[in-house]
Tab-separated table of C-alpha atoms in Angstrom:
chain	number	residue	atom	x	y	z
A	18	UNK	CA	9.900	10.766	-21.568
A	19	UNK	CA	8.051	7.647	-21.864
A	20	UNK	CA	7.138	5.866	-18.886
A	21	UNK	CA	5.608	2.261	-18.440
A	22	UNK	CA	4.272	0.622	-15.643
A	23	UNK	CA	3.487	-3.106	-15.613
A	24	UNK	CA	1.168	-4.379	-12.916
A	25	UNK	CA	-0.710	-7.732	-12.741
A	26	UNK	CA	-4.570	-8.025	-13.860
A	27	UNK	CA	-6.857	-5.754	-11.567
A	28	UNK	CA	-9.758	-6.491	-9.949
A	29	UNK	CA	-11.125	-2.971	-9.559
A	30	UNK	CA	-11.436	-2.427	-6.082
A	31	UNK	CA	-9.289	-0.156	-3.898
A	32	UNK	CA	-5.632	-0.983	-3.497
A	33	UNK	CA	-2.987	1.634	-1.423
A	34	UNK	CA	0.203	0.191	-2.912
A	35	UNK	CA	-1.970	0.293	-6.888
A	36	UNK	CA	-3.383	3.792	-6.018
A	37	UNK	CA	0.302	5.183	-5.448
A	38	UNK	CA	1.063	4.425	-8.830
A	39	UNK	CA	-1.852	5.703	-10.368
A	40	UNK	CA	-1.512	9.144	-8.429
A	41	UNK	CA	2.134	9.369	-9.531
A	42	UNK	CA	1.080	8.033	-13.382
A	43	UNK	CA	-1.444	11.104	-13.151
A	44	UNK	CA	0.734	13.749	-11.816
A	45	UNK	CA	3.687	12.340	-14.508
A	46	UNK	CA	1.067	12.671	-17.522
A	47	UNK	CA	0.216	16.436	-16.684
A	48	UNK	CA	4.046	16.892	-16.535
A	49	UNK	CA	3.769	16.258	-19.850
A	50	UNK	CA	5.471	12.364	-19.937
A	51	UNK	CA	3.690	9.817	-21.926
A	52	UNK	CA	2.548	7.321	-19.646
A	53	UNK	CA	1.032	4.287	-20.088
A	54	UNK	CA	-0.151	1.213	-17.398
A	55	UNK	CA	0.018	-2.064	-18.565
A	56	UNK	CA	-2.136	-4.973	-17.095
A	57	UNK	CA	-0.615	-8.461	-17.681
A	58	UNK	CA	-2.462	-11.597	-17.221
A	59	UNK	CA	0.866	-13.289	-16.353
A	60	UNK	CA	4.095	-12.790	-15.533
A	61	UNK	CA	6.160	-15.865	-15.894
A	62	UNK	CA	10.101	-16.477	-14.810
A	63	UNK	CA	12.619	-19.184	-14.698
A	64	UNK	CA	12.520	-19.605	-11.143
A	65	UNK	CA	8.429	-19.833	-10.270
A	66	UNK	CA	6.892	-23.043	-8.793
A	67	UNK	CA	4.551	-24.717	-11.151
A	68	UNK	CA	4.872	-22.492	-14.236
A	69	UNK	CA	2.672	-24.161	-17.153
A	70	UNK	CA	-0.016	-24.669	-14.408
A	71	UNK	CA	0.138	-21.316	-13.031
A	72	UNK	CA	0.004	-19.999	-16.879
A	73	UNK	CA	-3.225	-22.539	-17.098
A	74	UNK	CA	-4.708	-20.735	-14.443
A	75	UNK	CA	-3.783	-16.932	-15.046
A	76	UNK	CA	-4.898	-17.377	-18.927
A	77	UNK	CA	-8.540	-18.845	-17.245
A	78	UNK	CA	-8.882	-15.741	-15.301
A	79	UNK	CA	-7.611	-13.568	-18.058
A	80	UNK	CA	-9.892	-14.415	-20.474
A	81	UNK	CA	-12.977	-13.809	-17.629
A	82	UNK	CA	-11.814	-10.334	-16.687
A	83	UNK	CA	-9.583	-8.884	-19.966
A	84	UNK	CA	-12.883	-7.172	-20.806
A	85	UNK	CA	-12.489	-5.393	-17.851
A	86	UNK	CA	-8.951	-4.201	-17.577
A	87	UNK	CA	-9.298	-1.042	-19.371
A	88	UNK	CA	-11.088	0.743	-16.720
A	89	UNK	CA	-10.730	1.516	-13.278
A	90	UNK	CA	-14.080	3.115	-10.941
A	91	UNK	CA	-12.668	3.311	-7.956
A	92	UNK	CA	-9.580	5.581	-8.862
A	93	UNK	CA	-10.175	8.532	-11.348
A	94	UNK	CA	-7.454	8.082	-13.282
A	95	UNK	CA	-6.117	11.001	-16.126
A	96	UNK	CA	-7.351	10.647	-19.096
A	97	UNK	CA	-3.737	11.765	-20.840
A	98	UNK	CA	-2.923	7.975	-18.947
A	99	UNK	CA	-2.966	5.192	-21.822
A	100	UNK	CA	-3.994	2.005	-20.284
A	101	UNK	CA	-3.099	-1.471	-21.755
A	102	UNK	CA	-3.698	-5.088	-20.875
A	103	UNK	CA	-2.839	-8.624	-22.482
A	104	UNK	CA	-1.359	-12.012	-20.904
A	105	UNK	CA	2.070	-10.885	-21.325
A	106	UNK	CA	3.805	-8.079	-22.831
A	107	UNK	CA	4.364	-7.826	-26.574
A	108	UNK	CA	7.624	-10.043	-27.701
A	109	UNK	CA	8.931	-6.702	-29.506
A	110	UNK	CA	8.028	-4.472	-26.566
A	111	UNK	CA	10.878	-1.473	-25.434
A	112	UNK	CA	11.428	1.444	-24.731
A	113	UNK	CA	14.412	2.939	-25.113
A	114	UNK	CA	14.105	6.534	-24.048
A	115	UNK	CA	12.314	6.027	-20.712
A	116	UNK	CA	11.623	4.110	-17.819
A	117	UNK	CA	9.835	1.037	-17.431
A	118	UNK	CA	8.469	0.513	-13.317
A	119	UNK	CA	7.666	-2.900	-12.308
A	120	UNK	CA	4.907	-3.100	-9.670
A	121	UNK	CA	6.701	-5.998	-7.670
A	122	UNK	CA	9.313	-8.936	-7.489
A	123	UNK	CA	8.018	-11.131	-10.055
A	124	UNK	CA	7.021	-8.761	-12.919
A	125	UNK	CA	10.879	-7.587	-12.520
A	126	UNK	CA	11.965	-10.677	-12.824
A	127	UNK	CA	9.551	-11.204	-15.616
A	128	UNK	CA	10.968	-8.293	-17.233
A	129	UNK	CA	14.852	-8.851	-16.569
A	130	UNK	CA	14.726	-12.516	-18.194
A	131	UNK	CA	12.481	-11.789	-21.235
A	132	UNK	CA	13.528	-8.608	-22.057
A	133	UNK	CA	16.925	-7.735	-21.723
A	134	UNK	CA	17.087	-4.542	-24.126
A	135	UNK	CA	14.938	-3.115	-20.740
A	136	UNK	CA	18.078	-3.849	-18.021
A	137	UNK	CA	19.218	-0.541	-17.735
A	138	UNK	CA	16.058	1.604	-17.981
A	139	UNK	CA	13.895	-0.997	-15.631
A	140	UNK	CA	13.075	-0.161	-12.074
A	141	UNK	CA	11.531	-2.321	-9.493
A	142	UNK	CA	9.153	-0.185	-7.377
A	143	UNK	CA	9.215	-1.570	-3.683
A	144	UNK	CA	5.967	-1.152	-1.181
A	145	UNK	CA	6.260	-4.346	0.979
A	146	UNK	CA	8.723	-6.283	2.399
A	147	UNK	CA	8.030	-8.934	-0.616
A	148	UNK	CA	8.937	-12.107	1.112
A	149	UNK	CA	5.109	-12.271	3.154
A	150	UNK	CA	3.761	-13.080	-0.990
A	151	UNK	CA	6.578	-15.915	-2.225
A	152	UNK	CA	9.734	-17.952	-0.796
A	153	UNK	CA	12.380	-15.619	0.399
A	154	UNK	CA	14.859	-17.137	-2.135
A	155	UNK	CA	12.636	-16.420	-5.418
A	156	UNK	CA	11.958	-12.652	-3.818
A	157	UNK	CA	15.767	-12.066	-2.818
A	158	UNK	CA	16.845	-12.888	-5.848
A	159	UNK	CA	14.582	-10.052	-7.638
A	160	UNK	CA	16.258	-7.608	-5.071
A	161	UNK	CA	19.522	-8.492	-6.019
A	162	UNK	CA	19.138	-7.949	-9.841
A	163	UNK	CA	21.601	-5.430	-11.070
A	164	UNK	CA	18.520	-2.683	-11.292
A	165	UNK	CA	17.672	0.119	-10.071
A	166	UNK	CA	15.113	-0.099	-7.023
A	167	UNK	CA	12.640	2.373	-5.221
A	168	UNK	CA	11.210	1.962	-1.886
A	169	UNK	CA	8.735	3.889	-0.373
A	170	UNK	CA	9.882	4.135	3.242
A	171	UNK	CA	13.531	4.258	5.188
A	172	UNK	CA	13.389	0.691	6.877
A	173	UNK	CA	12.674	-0.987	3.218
A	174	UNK	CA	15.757	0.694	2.171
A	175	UNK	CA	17.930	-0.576	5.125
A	176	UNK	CA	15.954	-3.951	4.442
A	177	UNK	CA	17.038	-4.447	0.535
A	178	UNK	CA	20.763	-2.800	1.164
A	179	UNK	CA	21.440	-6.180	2.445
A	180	UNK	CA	20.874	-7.503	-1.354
A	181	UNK	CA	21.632	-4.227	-3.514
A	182	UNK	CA	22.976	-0.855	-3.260
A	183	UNK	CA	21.140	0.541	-5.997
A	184	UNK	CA	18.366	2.109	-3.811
A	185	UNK	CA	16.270	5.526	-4.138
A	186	UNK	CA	14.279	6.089	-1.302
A	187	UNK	CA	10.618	8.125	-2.231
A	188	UNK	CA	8.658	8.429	0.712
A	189	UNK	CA	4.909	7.722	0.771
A	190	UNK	CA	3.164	10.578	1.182
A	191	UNK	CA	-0.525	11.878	2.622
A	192	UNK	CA	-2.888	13.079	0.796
A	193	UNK	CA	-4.038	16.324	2.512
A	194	UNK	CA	-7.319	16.967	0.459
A	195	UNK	CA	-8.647	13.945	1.515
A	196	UNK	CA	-7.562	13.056	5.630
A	197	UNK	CA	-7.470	15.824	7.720
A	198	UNK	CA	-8.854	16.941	10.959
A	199	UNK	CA	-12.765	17.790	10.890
A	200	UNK	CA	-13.765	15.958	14.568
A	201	UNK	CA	-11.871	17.942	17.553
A	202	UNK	CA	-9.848	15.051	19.485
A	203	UNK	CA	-10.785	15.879	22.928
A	204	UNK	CA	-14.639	14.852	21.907
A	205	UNK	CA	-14.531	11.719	20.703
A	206	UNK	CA	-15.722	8.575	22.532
A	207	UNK	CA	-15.231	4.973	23.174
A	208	UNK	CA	-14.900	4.153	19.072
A	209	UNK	CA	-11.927	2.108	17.730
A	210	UNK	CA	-11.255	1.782	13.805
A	211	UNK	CA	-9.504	-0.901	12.125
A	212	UNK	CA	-9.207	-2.538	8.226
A	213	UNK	CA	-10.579	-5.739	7.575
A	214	UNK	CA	-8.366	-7.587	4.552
A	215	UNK	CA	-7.771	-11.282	3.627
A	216	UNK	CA	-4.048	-11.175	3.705
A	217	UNK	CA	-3.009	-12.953	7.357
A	218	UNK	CA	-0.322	-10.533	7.223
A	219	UNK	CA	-2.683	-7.900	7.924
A	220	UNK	CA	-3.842	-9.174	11.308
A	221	UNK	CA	-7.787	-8.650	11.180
A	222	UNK	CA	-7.867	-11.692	13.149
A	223	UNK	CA	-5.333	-10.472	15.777
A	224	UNK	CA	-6.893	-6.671	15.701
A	225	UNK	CA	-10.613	-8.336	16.366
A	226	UNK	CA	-9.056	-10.573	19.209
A	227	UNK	CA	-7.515	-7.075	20.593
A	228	UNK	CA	-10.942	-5.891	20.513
A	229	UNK	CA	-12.416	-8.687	22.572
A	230	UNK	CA	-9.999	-8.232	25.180
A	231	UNK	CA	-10.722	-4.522	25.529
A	232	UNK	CA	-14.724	-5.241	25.944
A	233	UNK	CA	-14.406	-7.455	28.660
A	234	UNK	CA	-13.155	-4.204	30.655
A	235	UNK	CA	-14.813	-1.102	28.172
A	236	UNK	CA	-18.424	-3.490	27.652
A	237	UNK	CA	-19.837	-0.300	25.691
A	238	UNK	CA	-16.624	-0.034	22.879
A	239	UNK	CA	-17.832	0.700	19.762
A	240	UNK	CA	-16.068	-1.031	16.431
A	241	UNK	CA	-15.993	0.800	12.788
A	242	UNK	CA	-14.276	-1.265	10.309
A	243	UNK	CA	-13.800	-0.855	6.741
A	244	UNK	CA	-12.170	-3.001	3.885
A	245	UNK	CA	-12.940	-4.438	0.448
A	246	UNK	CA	-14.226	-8.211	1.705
A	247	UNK	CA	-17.734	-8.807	3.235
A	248	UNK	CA	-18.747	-7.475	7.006
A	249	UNK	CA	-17.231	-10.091	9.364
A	250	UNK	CA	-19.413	-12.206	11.045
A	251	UNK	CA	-18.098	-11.632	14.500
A	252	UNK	CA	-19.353	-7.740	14.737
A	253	UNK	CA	-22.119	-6.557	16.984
A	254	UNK	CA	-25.147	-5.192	15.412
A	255	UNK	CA	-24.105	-1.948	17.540
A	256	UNK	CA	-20.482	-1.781	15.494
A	257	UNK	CA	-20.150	-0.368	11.696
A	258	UNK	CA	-19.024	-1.311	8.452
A	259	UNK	CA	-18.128	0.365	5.017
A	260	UNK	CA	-17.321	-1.854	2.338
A	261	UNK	CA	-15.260	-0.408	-0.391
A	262	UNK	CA	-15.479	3.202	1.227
A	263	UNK	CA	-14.538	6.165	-0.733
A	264	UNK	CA	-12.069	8.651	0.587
A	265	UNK	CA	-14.977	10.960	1.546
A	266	UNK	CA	-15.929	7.831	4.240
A	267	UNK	CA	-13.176	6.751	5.165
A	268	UNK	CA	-12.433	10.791	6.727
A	269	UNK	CA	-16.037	11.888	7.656
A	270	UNK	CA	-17.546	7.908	9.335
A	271	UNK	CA	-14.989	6.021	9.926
A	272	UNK	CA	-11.161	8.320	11.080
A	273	UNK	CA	-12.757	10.845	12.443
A	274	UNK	CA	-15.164	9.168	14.236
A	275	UNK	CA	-12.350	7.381	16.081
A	276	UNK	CA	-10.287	7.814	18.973
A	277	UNK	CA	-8.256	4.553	18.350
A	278	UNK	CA	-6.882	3.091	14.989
A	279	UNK	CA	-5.725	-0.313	15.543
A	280	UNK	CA	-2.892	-1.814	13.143
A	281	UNK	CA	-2.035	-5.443	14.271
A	282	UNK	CA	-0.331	-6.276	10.673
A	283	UNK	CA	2.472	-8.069	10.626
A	284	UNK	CA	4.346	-6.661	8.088
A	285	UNK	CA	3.605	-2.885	6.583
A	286	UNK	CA	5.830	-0.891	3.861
A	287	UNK	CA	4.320	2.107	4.962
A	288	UNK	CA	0.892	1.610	6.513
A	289	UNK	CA	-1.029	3.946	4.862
A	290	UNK	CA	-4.259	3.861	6.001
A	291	UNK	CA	-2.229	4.863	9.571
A	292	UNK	CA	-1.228	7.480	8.477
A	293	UNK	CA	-4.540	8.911	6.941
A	294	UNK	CA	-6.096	7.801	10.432
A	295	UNK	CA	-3.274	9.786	12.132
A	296	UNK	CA	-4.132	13.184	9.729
A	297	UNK	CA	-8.112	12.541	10.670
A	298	UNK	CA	-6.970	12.832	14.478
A	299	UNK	CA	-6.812	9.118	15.357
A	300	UNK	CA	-3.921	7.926	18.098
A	301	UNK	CA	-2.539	4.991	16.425
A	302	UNK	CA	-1.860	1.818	18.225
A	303	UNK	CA	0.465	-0.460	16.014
A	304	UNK	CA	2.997	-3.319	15.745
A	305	UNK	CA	6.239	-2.616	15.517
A	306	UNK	CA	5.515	-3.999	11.516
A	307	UNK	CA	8.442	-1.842	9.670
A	308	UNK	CA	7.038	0.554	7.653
A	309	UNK	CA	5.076	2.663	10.529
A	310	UNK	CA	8.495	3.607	11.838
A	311	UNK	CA	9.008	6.429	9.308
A	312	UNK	CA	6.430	8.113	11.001
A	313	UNK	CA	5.487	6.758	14.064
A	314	UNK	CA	7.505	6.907	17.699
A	315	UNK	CA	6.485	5.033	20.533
A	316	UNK	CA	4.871	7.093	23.506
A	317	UNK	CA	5.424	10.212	21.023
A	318	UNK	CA	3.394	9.725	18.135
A	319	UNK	CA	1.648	6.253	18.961
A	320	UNK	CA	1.777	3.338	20.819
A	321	UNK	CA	3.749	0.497	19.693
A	322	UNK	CA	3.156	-3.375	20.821
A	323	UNK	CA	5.348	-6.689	19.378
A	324	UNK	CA	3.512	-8.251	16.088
A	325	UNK	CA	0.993	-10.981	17.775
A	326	UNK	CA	1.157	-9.555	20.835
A	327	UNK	CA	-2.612	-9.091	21.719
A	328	UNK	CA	-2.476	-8.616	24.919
A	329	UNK	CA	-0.498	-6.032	25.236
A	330	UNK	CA	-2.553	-4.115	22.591
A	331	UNK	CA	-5.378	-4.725	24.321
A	332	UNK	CA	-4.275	-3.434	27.670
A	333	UNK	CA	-2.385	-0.564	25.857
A	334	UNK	CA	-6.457	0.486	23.987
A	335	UNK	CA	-7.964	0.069	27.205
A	336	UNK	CA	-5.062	2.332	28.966
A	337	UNK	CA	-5.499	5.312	26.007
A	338	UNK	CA	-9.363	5.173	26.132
A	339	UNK	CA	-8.989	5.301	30.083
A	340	UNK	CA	-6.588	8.656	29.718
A	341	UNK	CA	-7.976	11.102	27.516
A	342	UNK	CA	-4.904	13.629	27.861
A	343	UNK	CA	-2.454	10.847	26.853
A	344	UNK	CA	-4.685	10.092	24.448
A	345	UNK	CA	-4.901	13.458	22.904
A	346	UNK	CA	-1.098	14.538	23.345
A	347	UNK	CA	-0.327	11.696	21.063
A	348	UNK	CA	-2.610	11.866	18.505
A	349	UNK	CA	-1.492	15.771	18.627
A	350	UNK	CA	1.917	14.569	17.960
A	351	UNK	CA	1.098	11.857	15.088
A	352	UNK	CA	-0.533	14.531	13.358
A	353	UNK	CA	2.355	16.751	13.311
A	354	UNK	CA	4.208	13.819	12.418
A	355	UNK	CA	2.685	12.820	9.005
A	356	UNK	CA	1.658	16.072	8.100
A	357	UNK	CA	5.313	16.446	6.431
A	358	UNK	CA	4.899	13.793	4.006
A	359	UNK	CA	3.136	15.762	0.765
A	360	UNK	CA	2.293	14.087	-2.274
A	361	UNK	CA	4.257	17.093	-4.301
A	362	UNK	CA	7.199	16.052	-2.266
A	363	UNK	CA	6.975	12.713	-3.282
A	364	UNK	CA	5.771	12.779	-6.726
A	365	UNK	CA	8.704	15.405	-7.482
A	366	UNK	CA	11.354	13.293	-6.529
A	367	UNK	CA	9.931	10.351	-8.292
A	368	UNK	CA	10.187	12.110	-11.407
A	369	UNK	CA	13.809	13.098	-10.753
A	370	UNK	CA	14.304	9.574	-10.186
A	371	UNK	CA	13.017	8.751	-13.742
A	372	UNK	CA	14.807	11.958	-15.801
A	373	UNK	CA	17.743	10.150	-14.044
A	374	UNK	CA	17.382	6.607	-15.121
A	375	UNK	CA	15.985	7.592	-18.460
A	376	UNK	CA	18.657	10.002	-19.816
A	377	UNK	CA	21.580	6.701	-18.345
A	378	UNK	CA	22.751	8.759	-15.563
């Protein structure tokens, strides 16, 4: 079968919701599909604010960094995986005896408006609740397009049955090889672990403020943070940093030197990096954002506070530091919990999902 993807321009540096594609366009190619991910500069439709200004802009990045979209360092891709870029797709572009996956709201729409002959065979791949990147109008309107959709976790699919019907659920999965247990949980000390990102909806801010709280009764708390952006300011010299960590880091310096990983985002399709903290031995304390829910049970798995609520999570990290057995019990129990989730699981009934779709079933 041939399979497309079309994403928006990369920037190279690690990306959850990108590297779930390129683990399942990896695992399709050695099943013997021909795959191929597209990078588009742009992705016009009828109903985006400021079109011709936004193409003015797009086609001034996409000249800078088209030399640059044909290869990606931080992910080792499979070499049987074609990769393609340009500003938009080719007008005679098709594919009739496959599946074409679009990475969010916009290249759907993109793709249902420009090129119709696609309708049938198109899917719209679902990792977020959408609505946190455009207006909910333009983003609802993309989940109610007569096409098939795939979301990655249970409360996306009660979220978008509101809109459409035509829902596969493919749960996100952990990638054993990588996160597991090498740091018994009993031993580890006063060290919490969050992600530093750009997005608001990601609460750095509100995860940092947690932090702040907690030191004024734990003074000696130790911070490791990790993301793709520059060390924040506001760390101690005493608290750590990996920028653009590899898999190897993110299990060996930063999970499993944790008791604690913090998630104050506001919205989550998943949370991945939770769960990868969860399967290095970390007790999660989260908002109640959505996509931890799969996974994650309050008291039972992790401990759950209301989105902004940082003070709460900050008396709810300085209770599980303060009580190592409650501490331990539940990160015993969140690593039973997302230990089910296997990438051949998931990648397996993705494919199904596409012999489906592709042969008009």
């Amino acid at each position: 079968m041939k399979i497309d993807f079309i994403l928006r321009n990369h920037d190279d540096t690690p990306s959850g919701g990108r590297k779930v594609i390129y683990s399942y366009a990896n695992y399709l190619a050695d099943k013997g599909h021909t795959v191929t991910i597209w990078f588009l500069g742009d992705t016009p439709f009828y109903s985006r604010h400021a079109n011709l200004f936004k193409q003015i802009l797009h086609w001034i990045h996409y000249v800078r960094s088209v030399k640059n979209q044909e290869e990606i360092t931080w992910f080792r891709l499979n070499p049987k995986v074609m990769i393609k870029s340009g500003f938009h797709l080719p007008k005679n572009f098709t594919n009739k005896n496959g599946c074409v996956v679009a990475f969010d709201y916009g290249i759907s729409l993109y793709l249902y408006e420009h090129y119709p002959t696609l309708r049938n065979n198109l899917i719209h791949f679902i990792q977020a609740d959408e609505r946190v990147y455009d207006a909910a109008d333009i983003v609802e309107s993309a989940w109610r397009l007569p096409i098939h959709k795939v979301v990655v976790s249970l409360w996306l699919k009660q979220l978008l049955s509101a809109y459409n019907n035509n829902i596969s659920l493919v749960p996100n999965y952990l990638e054993k090889e990588k996160f597991y247990l090498e740091s018994p949980i009993e031993q580890r000390d006063y060290t919490v672990s969050l992600l530093n990102h750009a997005s608001p909806s990601k609460g750095t801010s509100e995860g940092l403020a947690v932090i702040n709280l907690a030191k004024k009764q734990i003074p000696n708390l130790r911070v490791i943070m990790f993301g793709n952006g520059n060390r924040p300011e506001t760390l101690s010299d005493n608290d750590q940093y990996f920028q653009t960590a590899t898999p190897q880091q993110l299990r060996q310096q930063v999970y499993n030197q944790s008791a604690i990983y913090l998630q104050m985002s506001h919205s989550e399709g998943w949370g991945l990096t939770a769960t990868e903290a969860m399967a290095c031995g970390c007790t999660l304390l989260s908002t109640n954002n959505g996509g931890i829910s799969d996974f994650a049970k309050d008291k039972y798995s992790a401990l759950i506070v209301s989105v902004g609520d940082i003070t709460e999570a900050a008396k709810k990290l300085v209770y599980l530091l303060s009580h190592q057995k409650e501490r331990v019990r539940i990160a015993s129990n969140g690593l039973k919990s997302v230990s089910q989730y296997t990438f051949k699981n998931s990648a397996a009934a993705f494919e199904e999902i596409l012999d489906r779709i592709g042969s008009g079933l």
